Tab-separated table of N, CA and C in Angstrom:
chain	number	residue	atom	x	y	z
A	135	MET	N	42.471	20.991	-18.328
A	135	MET	CA	40.943	20.382	-18.755
A	135	MET	C	41.012	19.059	-18.423
A	136	SER	N	39.836	18.390	-18.911
A	136	SER	CA	40.002	16.572	-18.831
A	136	SER	C	40.248	15.980	-19.871
A	137	LYS	N	41.031	14.407	-19.900
A	137	LYS	CA	41.037	13.865	-20.924
A	137	LYS	C	39.901	13.352	-21.271
A	138	ILE	N	39.960	12.927	-22.784
A	138	ILE	CA	38.914	12.560	-23.343
A	138	ILE	C	39.333	11.322	-24.018
A	139	PHE	N	38.890	9.870	-24.710
A	139	PHE	CA	39.234	9.071	-25.062
A	139	PHE	C	38.477	9.118	-26.567
A	140	ILE	N	39.020	8.878	-27.417
A	140	ILE	CA	37.900	8.656	-28.462
A	140	ILE	C	38.132	7.374	-29.217
A	141	SER	N	36.756	6.574	-28.685
A	141	SER	CA	36.721	5.273	-29.926
A	141	SER	C	36.224	5.624	-30.945
A	142	HIS	N	36.857	4.720	-31.948
A	142	HIS	CA	36.691	5.268	-33.007
A	142	HIS	C	37.105	3.743	-33.996
A	143	SER	N	36.210	3.477	-34.866
A	143	SER	CA	36.588	2.888	-36.011
A	143	SER	C	37.489	2.926	-36.957
A	144	HIS	N	39.036	2.739	-37.570
A	144	HIS	CA	39.885	3.439	-38.059
A	144	HIS	C	39.588	3.666	-39.740
A	145	ILE	N	38.432	2.701	-40.105
A	145	ILE	CA	37.951	3.868	-41.509
A	145	ILE	C	37.424	4.935	-41.047
A	146	ASP	N	36.864	5.318	-40.107
A	146	ASP	CA	35.976	6.794	-39.964
A	146	ASP	C	37.411	8.021	-39.065
A	147	LYS	N	38.366	7.764	-39.531
A	147	LYS	CA	39.268	8.288	-39.001
A	147	LYS	C	38.956	9.709	-39.166
A	148	VAL	N	38.297	10.562	-40.742
A	148	VAL	CA	38.191	11.260	-41.060
A	148	VAL	C	37.340	11.895	-39.282
A	149	LEU	N	36.687	11.019	-39.040
A	149	LEU	CA	35.130	11.892	-38.329
A	149	LEU	C	36.353	12.165	-36.633
A	150	HIS	N	37.101	11.139	-36.468
A	150	HIS	CA	37.776	10.943	-35.129
A	150	HIS	C	38.693	12.600	-35.076
A	151	ASP	N	39.437	12.435	-36.618
A	151	ASP	CA	40.179	13.692	-36.607
A	151	ASP	C	39.015	14.931	-36.998
A	152	THR	N	38.124	15.118	-36.525
A	152	THR	CA	37.227	16.195	-36.679
A	152	THR	C	36.799	16.840	-35.515
A	153	LEU	N	36.639	15.246	-35.082
A	153	LEU	CA	35.888	15.761	-33.706
A	153	LEU	C	36.991	16.209	-32.741
A	154	ARG	N	38.361	15.020	-32.698
A	154	ARG	CA	38.963	15.623	-32.321
A	154	ARG	C	39.777	16.999	-31.970
A	155	ASP	N	40.043	17.328	-33.474
A	155	ASP	CA	40.774	18.814	-33.493
A	155	ASP	C	39.961	20.101	-32.990
A	156	GLY	N	38.053	19.727	-32.948
A	156	GLY	CA	37.245	20.368	-32.018
A	156	GLY	C	37.497	20.145	-30.283
A	157	LEU	N	37.459	19.875	-30.188
A	157	LEU	CA	38.097	19.588	-29.340
A	157	LEU	C	39.535	19.705	-28.190
A	158	LEU	N	40.866	20.156	-29.643
A	158	LEU	CA	41.862	20.646	-28.687
A	158	LEU	C	41.756	21.780	-28.823
A	159	ASP	N	40.437	22.382	-29.894
A	159	ASP	CA	40.716	23.596	-30.065
A	159	ASP	C	40.260	24.397	-28.907
A	160	ILE	N	39.441	23.940	-27.604
A	160	ILE	CA	38.571	24.754	-26.724
A	160	ILE	C	39.044	24.046	-25.557
A	161	GLY	N	40.355	23.378	-25.477
A	161	GLY	CA	41.426	23.367	-24.862
A	161	GLY	C	41.603	21.672	-23.951
A	162	TYR	N	40.827	20.520	-24.791
A	162	TYR	CA	40.640	19.449	-24.230
A	162	TYR	C	42.181	18.392	-24.602
A	163	GLU	N	42.487	17.976	-23.723
A	163	GLU	CA	43.479	16.002	-24.020
A	163	GLU	C	42.810	15.183	-24.213
A	164	VAL	N	43.018	15.271	-25.641
A	164	VAL	CA	42.779	13.924	-26.675
A	164	VAL	C	43.333	12.451	-26.662
A	165	LEU	N	42.388	11.835	-26.225
A	165	LEU	CA	43.469	10.189	-26.425
A	165	LEU	C	42.636	9.824	-27.220
A	166	SER	N	43.430	8.767	-28.185
A	166	SER	CA	43.209	7.375	-28.897
A	166	SER	C	43.599	6.357	-28.997
A	167	ALA	N	43.875	6.112	-29.435
A	167	ALA	CA	44.533	4.295	-30.167
A	167	ALA	C	45.601	4.703	-30.868
A	168	ASP	N	45.557	5.560	-31.439
A	168	ASP	CA	46.150	6.427	-32.663
A	168	ASP	C	47.500	6.609	-31.926
A	169	SER	N	47.494	6.675	-30.389
A	169	SER	CA	49.033	6.983	-29.680
A	169	SER	C	49.160	5.333	-29.195
A	170	ILE	N	49.110	4.665	-29.321
A	170	ILE	CA	49.716	3.017	-29.468
A	170	ILE	C	50.550	2.266	-30.598
A	171	LEU	N	51.950	2.225	-29.405
A	171	LEU	CA	52.856	2.112	-30.440
A	171	LEU	C	52.921	0.543	-31.108
A	172	PHE	N	53.829	0.440	-32.327
A	172	PHE	CA	53.396	-0.781	-33.032
A	172	PHE	C	54.345	-1.661	-32.450
A	173	GLY	N	53.405	-2.853	-32.414
A	173	GLY	CA	53.450	-3.861	-31.207
A	173	GLY	C	53.662	-4.170	-29.832
A	174	ALA	N	52.712	-2.880	-29.450
A	174	ALA	CA	52.316	-3.248	-27.769
A	174	ALA	C	50.750	-3.491	-27.543
A	175	ASP	N	51.153	-5.055	-26.759
A	175	ASP	CA	49.990	-5.187	-26.496
A	175	ASP	C	48.770	-4.530	-25.957
A	176	LEU	N	47.890	-4.063	-27.544
A	176	LEU	CA	46.718	-3.195	-27.627
A	176	LEU	C	45.709	-3.501	-26.500
A	177	SER	N	45.357	-4.705	-25.706
A	177	SER	CA	44.115	-4.718	-25.592
A	177	SER	C	45.060	-3.947	-23.816
A	178	MET	N	46.074	-4.225	-23.165
A	178	MET	CA	46.288	-3.493	-22.123
A	178	MET	C	46.368	-2.089	-22.611
A	179	GLU	N	47.050	-2.131	-23.572
A	179	GLU	CA	47.285	-0.360	-23.973
A	179	GLU	C	45.787	0.590	-24.047
A	180	LEU	N	44.790	0.013	-24.515
A	180	LEU	CA	43.463	0.618	-24.312
A	180	LEU	C	43.407	0.643	-22.879
A	181	ASN	N	42.230	-0.326	-22.550
A	181	ASN	CA	42.533	-0.630	-21.474
A	181	ASN	C	43.503	0.531	-20.156
A	182	ASN	N	44.587	1.043	-20.574
A	182	ASN	CA	45.184	2.027	-19.858
A	182	ASN	C	44.933	3.174	-20.383
A	183	LEU	N	44.495	3.755	-21.679
A	183	LEU	CA	44.079	5.020	-21.799
A	183	LEU	C	42.863	5.384	-21.818
A	184	ILE	N	41.603	4.400	-21.357
A	184	ILE	CA	40.128	3.665	-20.972
A	184	ILE	C	40.451	5.110	-19.364
A	185	GLN	N	41.554	4.051	-18.735
A	185	GLN	CA	41.414	4.011	-17.325
A	185	GLN	C	41.804	5.711	-16.941
A	186	SER	N	43.070	5.983	-17.846
A	186	SER	CA	43.651	7.901	-18.258
A	186	SER	C	42.258	8.899	-18.126
A	187	ALA	N	41.113	8.027	-18.935
A	187	ALA	CA	40.087	9.220	-19.360
A	187	ALA	C	38.928	9.741	-18.176
A	188	ASP	N	38.910	10.954	-18.489
A	188	ASP	CA	37.748	11.384	-17.623
A	188	ASP	C	36.753	11.203	-18.161
A	189	ALA	N	37.001	11.071	-19.957
A	189	ALA	CA	35.159	10.367	-20.139
A	189	ALA	C	35.925	9.771	-21.676
A	190	VAL	N	34.488	8.917	-22.346
A	190	VAL	CA	34.862	8.293	-24.073
A	190	VAL	C	33.886	8.945	-24.550
A	191	ILE	N	33.924	9.070	-25.562
A	191	ILE	CA	33.492	9.794	-26.620
A	191	ILE	C	33.047	7.980	-26.914
A	192	ALA	N	31.990	7.598	-27.649
A	192	ALA	CA	32.523	6.458	-28.552
A	192	ALA	C	31.888	7.057	-30.239
A	193	ILE	N	32.146	6.712	-31.118
A	193	ILE	CA	31.980	7.460	-32.339
A	193	ILE	C	31.184	5.624	-32.674
A	194	ILE	N	30.080	6.051	-33.461
A	194	ILE	CA	29.109	4.530	-33.389
A	194	ILE	C	28.518	4.976	-35.069
A	195	THR	N	29.167	4.325	-36.212
A	195	THR	CA	28.458	4.441	-37.723
A	195	THR	C	28.639	3.111	-37.968
A	196	GLU	N	28.339	3.099	-39.259
A	196	GLU	CA	27.609	1.577	-39.999
A	196	GLU	C	29.614	0.931	-39.706
A	197	ASN	N	30.382	1.350	-39.677
A	197	ASN	CA	31.665	0.719	-40.019
A	197	ASN	C	32.118	0.190	-38.623
A	198	SER	N	31.613	0.920	-37.617
A	198	SER	CA	32.105	0.938	-35.966
A	198	SER	C	31.236	-0.523	-35.773
A	199	ILE	N	30.284	-0.627	-36.203
A	199	ILE	CA	28.895	-1.325	-35.285
A	199	ILE	C	29.406	-2.618	-36.456
A	200	SER	N	29.827	-2.547	-37.610
A	200	SER	CA	30.130	-3.345	-38.610
A	200	SER	C	31.615	-4.420	-37.651
A	201	SER	N	32.711	-4.507	-37.087
A	201	SER	CA	34.133	-4.172	-36.502
A	201	SER	C	33.862	-4.611	-34.844
A	202	ILE	N	33.893	-5.707	-34.964
A	202	ILE	CA	33.664	-6.827	-33.606
A	202	ILE	C	34.511	-6.562	-32.659
A	203	SER	N	35.695	-6.330	-33.393
A	203	SER	CA	37.020	-5.319	-32.390
A	203	SER	C	37.066	-3.587	-31.347
A	204	VAL	N	35.905	-3.163	-32.541
A	204	VAL	CA	35.652	-1.267	-31.974
A	204	VAL	C	34.839	-1.449	-31.305
A	205	LEU	N	33.165	-2.842	-31.478
A	205	LEU	CA	32.488	-2.986	-30.646
A	205	LEU	C	32.973	-2.836	-29.211
A	206	ASN	N	33.762	-4.072	-29.026
A	206	ASN	CA	34.535	-4.697	-28.239
A	206	ASN	C	35.210	-3.811	-27.412
A	207	GLU	N	35.768	-2.909	-27.691
A	207	GLU	CA	36.297	-1.626	-27.035
A	207	GLU	C	35.319	-0.496	-26.524
A	208	ILE	N	33.830	-0.907	-27.174
A	208	ILE	CA	33.395	0.432	-27.040
A	208	ILE	C	32.381	-0.409	-25.746
A	209	ALA	N	32.638	-1.736	-25.985
A	209	ALA	CA	31.770	-2.280	-24.848
A	209	ALA	C	32.760	-1.937	-23.424
A	210	MET	N	34.414	-2.287	-23.344
A	210	MET	CA	35.091	-2.340	-22.613
A	210	MET	C	35.397	-0.795	-21.791
A	211	ALA	N	35.031	0.498	-22.862
A	211	ALA	CA	35.290	1.506	-22.170
A	211	ALA	C	33.829	2.359	-21.710
A	212	GLN	N	32.308	1.518	-21.903
A	212	GLN	CA	31.374	1.292	-20.968
A	212	GLN	C	31.766	0.717	-20.087
A	213	ALA	N	31.593	-0.092	-19.701
A	213	ALA	CA	32.011	-0.896	-18.325
A	213	ALA	C	33.182	0.287	-17.686
A	214	GLN	N	33.474	0.099	-18.258
A	214	GLN	CA	35.355	0.804	-17.189
A	214	GLN	C	34.575	2.418	-17.005
A	215	MET	N	33.958	3.057	-17.317
A	215	MET	CA	33.945	4.270	-17.331
A	215	MET	C	32.183	4.453	-16.164
A	216	ASP	N	31.255	3.157	-16.640
A	216	ASP	CA	30.238	2.947	-15.249
A	216	ASP	C	30.944	2.515	-14.007
A	217	ALA	N	31.940	1.622	-14.195
A	217	ALA	CA	32.518	1.570	-12.898
A	217	ALA	C	32.853	2.414	-12.048
A	218	ALA	N	33.682	3.267	-12.569
A	218	ALA	CA	34.433	4.190	-12.112
A	218	ALA	C	33.769	5.278	-11.533
A	219	GLY	N	31.740	5.262	-12.075
A	219	GLY	CA	30.770	5.567	-11.399
A	219	GLY	C	31.053	7.732	-11.503
A	220	ASN	N	31.847	8.026	-11.708
A	220	ASN	CA	32.266	9.889	-11.855
A	220	ASN	C	32.728	10.068	-13.576
A	221	ASN	N	33.595	8.918	-14.704
A	221	ASN	CA	33.014	9.317	-15.571
A	221	ASN	C	32.306	9.018	-16.596
A	222	LEU	N	32.489	9.851	-17.822
A	222	LEU	CA	31.458	9.867	-18.310
A	222	LEU	C	31.347	8.518	-19.867
A	223	PHE	N	30.873	8.235	-20.555
A	223	PHE	CA	30.307	7.752	-21.718
A	223	PHE	C	29.603	8.391	-22.929
A	224	LEU	N	30.202	8.692	-23.871
A	224	LEU	CA	29.274	9.974	-24.255
A	224	LEU	C	29.350	8.714	-25.598
A	225	PRO	N	27.986	7.938	-26.384
A	225	PRO	CA	28.075	7.711	-27.167
A	225	PRO	C	27.691	8.614	-28.594
A	226	LEU	N	28.375	8.676	-29.553
A	226	LEU	CA	27.522	9.711	-30.974
A	226	LEU	C	27.576	8.955	-31.801
A	227	VAL	N	26.670	9.012	-32.474
A	227	VAL	CA	25.691	7.655	-33.657
A	227	VAL	C	26.290	9.220	-34.800
A	228	VAL	N	26.921	8.771	-35.614
A	228	VAL	CA	27.414	9.897	-37.000
A	228	VAL	C	26.663	8.940	-38.021
A	229	GLY	N	25.512	9.720	-38.777
A	229	GLY	CA	25.126	8.750	-40.065
A	229	GLY	C	23.617	8.744	-39.798
A	230	GLU	N	23.150	8.646	-41.058
A	230	GLU	CA	21.957	8.065	-41.181
A	230	GLU	C	21.466	6.918	-40.908
A	231	ASP	N	20.251	5.935	-40.035
A	231	ASP	CA	19.799	4.781	-40.689
A	231	ASP	C	20.875	4.169	-39.977
A	232	VAL	N	21.686	4.567	-38.867
A	232	VAL	CA	22.852	3.742	-38.041
A	232	VAL	C	21.898	2.986	-37.291
A	233	ASP	N	22.364	1.542	-37.317
A	233	ASP	CA	21.406	0.531	-35.685
A	233	ASP	C	22.410	0.818	-34.870
A	234	ILE	N	21.766	1.511	-33.095
A	234	ILE	CA	22.727	1.835	-32.420
A	234	ILE	C	22.775	0.244	-31.505
A	235	PRO	N	23.501	0.185	-31.237
A	235	PRO	CA	24.425	-1.548	-30.912
A	235	PRO	C	23.364	-1.905	-29.281
A	236	LYS	N	22.770	-2.838	-29.325
A	236	LYS	CA	21.919	-2.785	-27.888
A	236	LYS	C	22.141	-2.702	-27.639
A	237	PHE	N	23.395	-2.932	-26.662
A	237	PHE	CA	23.492	-2.802	-25.265
A	237	PHE	C	24.005	-1.023	-25.214
A	238	LEU	N	23.344	-0.394	-25.858
A	238	LEU	CA	23.673	0.873	-26.372
A	238	LEU	C	21.984	1.913	-25.996
A	239	LEU	N	20.774	0.920	-26.106
A	239	LEU	CA	19.685	1.242	-26.208
A	239	LEU	C	19.290	1.567	-24.929
A	240	ASP	N	20.387	1.850	-23.462
A	240	ASP	CA	19.519	2.192	-22.533
A	240	ASP	C	20.471	3.652	-22.059
A	241	ARG	N	20.874	3.929	-23.218
A	241	ARG	CA	22.089	5.435	-23.029
A	241	ARG	C	20.767	6.084	-23.737
A	242	PHE	N	21.208	7.947	-23.438
A	242	PHE	CA	21.032	8.662	-24.524
A	242	PHE	C	22.139	9.028	-25.122
A	243	VAL	N	22.069	9.041	-26.594
A	243	VAL	CA	22.808	9.124	-27.405
A	243	VAL	C	22.303	10.363	-28.384
A	244	GLU	N	23.727	11.004	-28.188
A	244	GLU	CA	23.892	12.044	-29.383
A	244	GLU	C	24.138	11.001	-30.891
A	245	ILE	N	22.724	12.087	-31.314
A	245	ILE	CA	22.725	11.422	-33.056
A	245	ILE	C	22.899	13.045	-34.248
A	246	VAL	N	23.744	12.695	-35.286
A	246	VAL	CA	24.115	13.527	-36.297
A	246	VAL	C	24.071	12.940	-37.410
A	247	PRO	N	23.482	13.955	-38.514
A	247	PRO	CA	23.901	12.899	-39.929
A	247	PRO	C	25.719	12.933	-40.133
A	248	ASN	N	26.129	13.804	-39.875
A	248	ASN	CA	28.067	14.406	-40.021
A	248	ASN	C	28.505	15.260	-39.266
A	249	LEU	N	29.575	15.287	-39.266
A	249	LEU	CA	30.081	16.111	-37.801
A	249	LEU	C	30.739	17.512	-38.858
A	250	LEU	N	30.008	18.163	-40.353
A	250	LEU	CA	29.937	19.315	-40.835
A	250	LEU	C	29.877	19.969	-39.973
A	251	ASP	N	30.103	20.976	-40.473
A	251	ASP	CA	30.004	22.784	-39.102
A	251	ASP	C	29.034	22.749	-38.040
A	252	GLY	N	28.284	23.207	-38.269
A	252	GLY	CA	26.507	23.160	-37.482
A	252	GLY	C	26.621	21.954	-36.304
A	253	ASN	N	26.726	20.706	-37.075
A	253	ASN	CA	26.743	19.780	-36.871
A	253	ASN	C	27.625	19.668	-35.573
A	254	LEU	N	28.869	19.657	-36.062
A	254	LEU	CA	30.345	19.992	-35.100
A	254	LEU	C	30.016	20.781	-33.820
A	255	ASN	N	29.584	21.611	-34.317
A	255	ASN	CA	29.278	22.733	-33.073
A	255	ASN	C	28.635	21.828	-31.815
A	256	LYS	N	27.628	21.811	-32.417
A	256	LYS	CA	26.784	21.055	-30.940
A	256	LYS	C	26.956	19.623	-30.813
A	257	VAL	N	27.755	19.297	-30.770
A	257	VAL	CA	28.471	18.105	-30.815
A	257	VAL	C	29.138	18.494	-29.565
A	258	ILE	N	30.236	19.700	-29.705
A	258	ILE	CA	31.328	19.893	-28.988
A	258	ILE	C	30.295	20.425	-27.856
A	259	GLY	N	29.702	21.401	-28.542
A	259	GLY	CA	28.496	21.973	-26.966
A	259	GLY	C	28.185	21.284	-26.353
A	260	ASN	N	27.586	20.206	-26.463
A	260	ASN	CA	26.989	18.750	-25.594
A	260	ASN	C	28.353	18.480	-24.804
A	261	ILE	N	29.343	17.957	-25.659
A	261	ILE	CA	30.137	17.311	-25.059
A	261	ILE	C	30.970	18.345	-23.824
A	262	TYR	N	31.040	19.461	-24.391
A	262	TYR	CA	31.326	20.490	-23.415
A	262	TYR	C	30.244	20.543	-22.019
A	263	ARG	N	29.258	20.579	-22.044
A	263	ARG	CA	28.221	20.382	-21.325
A	263	ARG	C	28.075	19.113	-20.480
A	264	ALA	N	28.071	18.489	-21.271
A	264	ALA	CA	28.568	16.736	-20.140
A	264	ALA	C	28.959	16.301	-19.259
A	265	ILE	N	30.614	17.577	-19.767
A	265	ILE	CA	32.310	16.811	-18.819
A	265	ILE	C	32.373	18.394	-18.037
A	266	GLU	N	31.670	19.190	-18.076
A	266	GLU	CA	32.240	21.083	-17.370
A	266	GLU	C	30.722	20.549	-16.060
């Protein structure tokens, strides 16, 4: 199956882990910055992970939009996926009243209040349909 990179704020690790586990359960390989080794060139390693992915899911929360580094990672991922042409960039807004970054306003985004049972299943199903 496809490789999926998940971009997220480290404050949202529980959301990342919930989504990762759901994607792993249906056979996807999940990539994230968590695999980058201590002392590595962060920008280069993120770039390599994103380039090796078939799709990028950006978890957008109040935490991620408050982080310049996360916004930069999301913008870089979007640009790389768009440049590749056949790769997918999938923004996932989690939470209520989250301000979607302006550079994502032309994208169709998935918006859910949380990643609890029914919402997680809906998100996983929509990701599967988008990728496969």
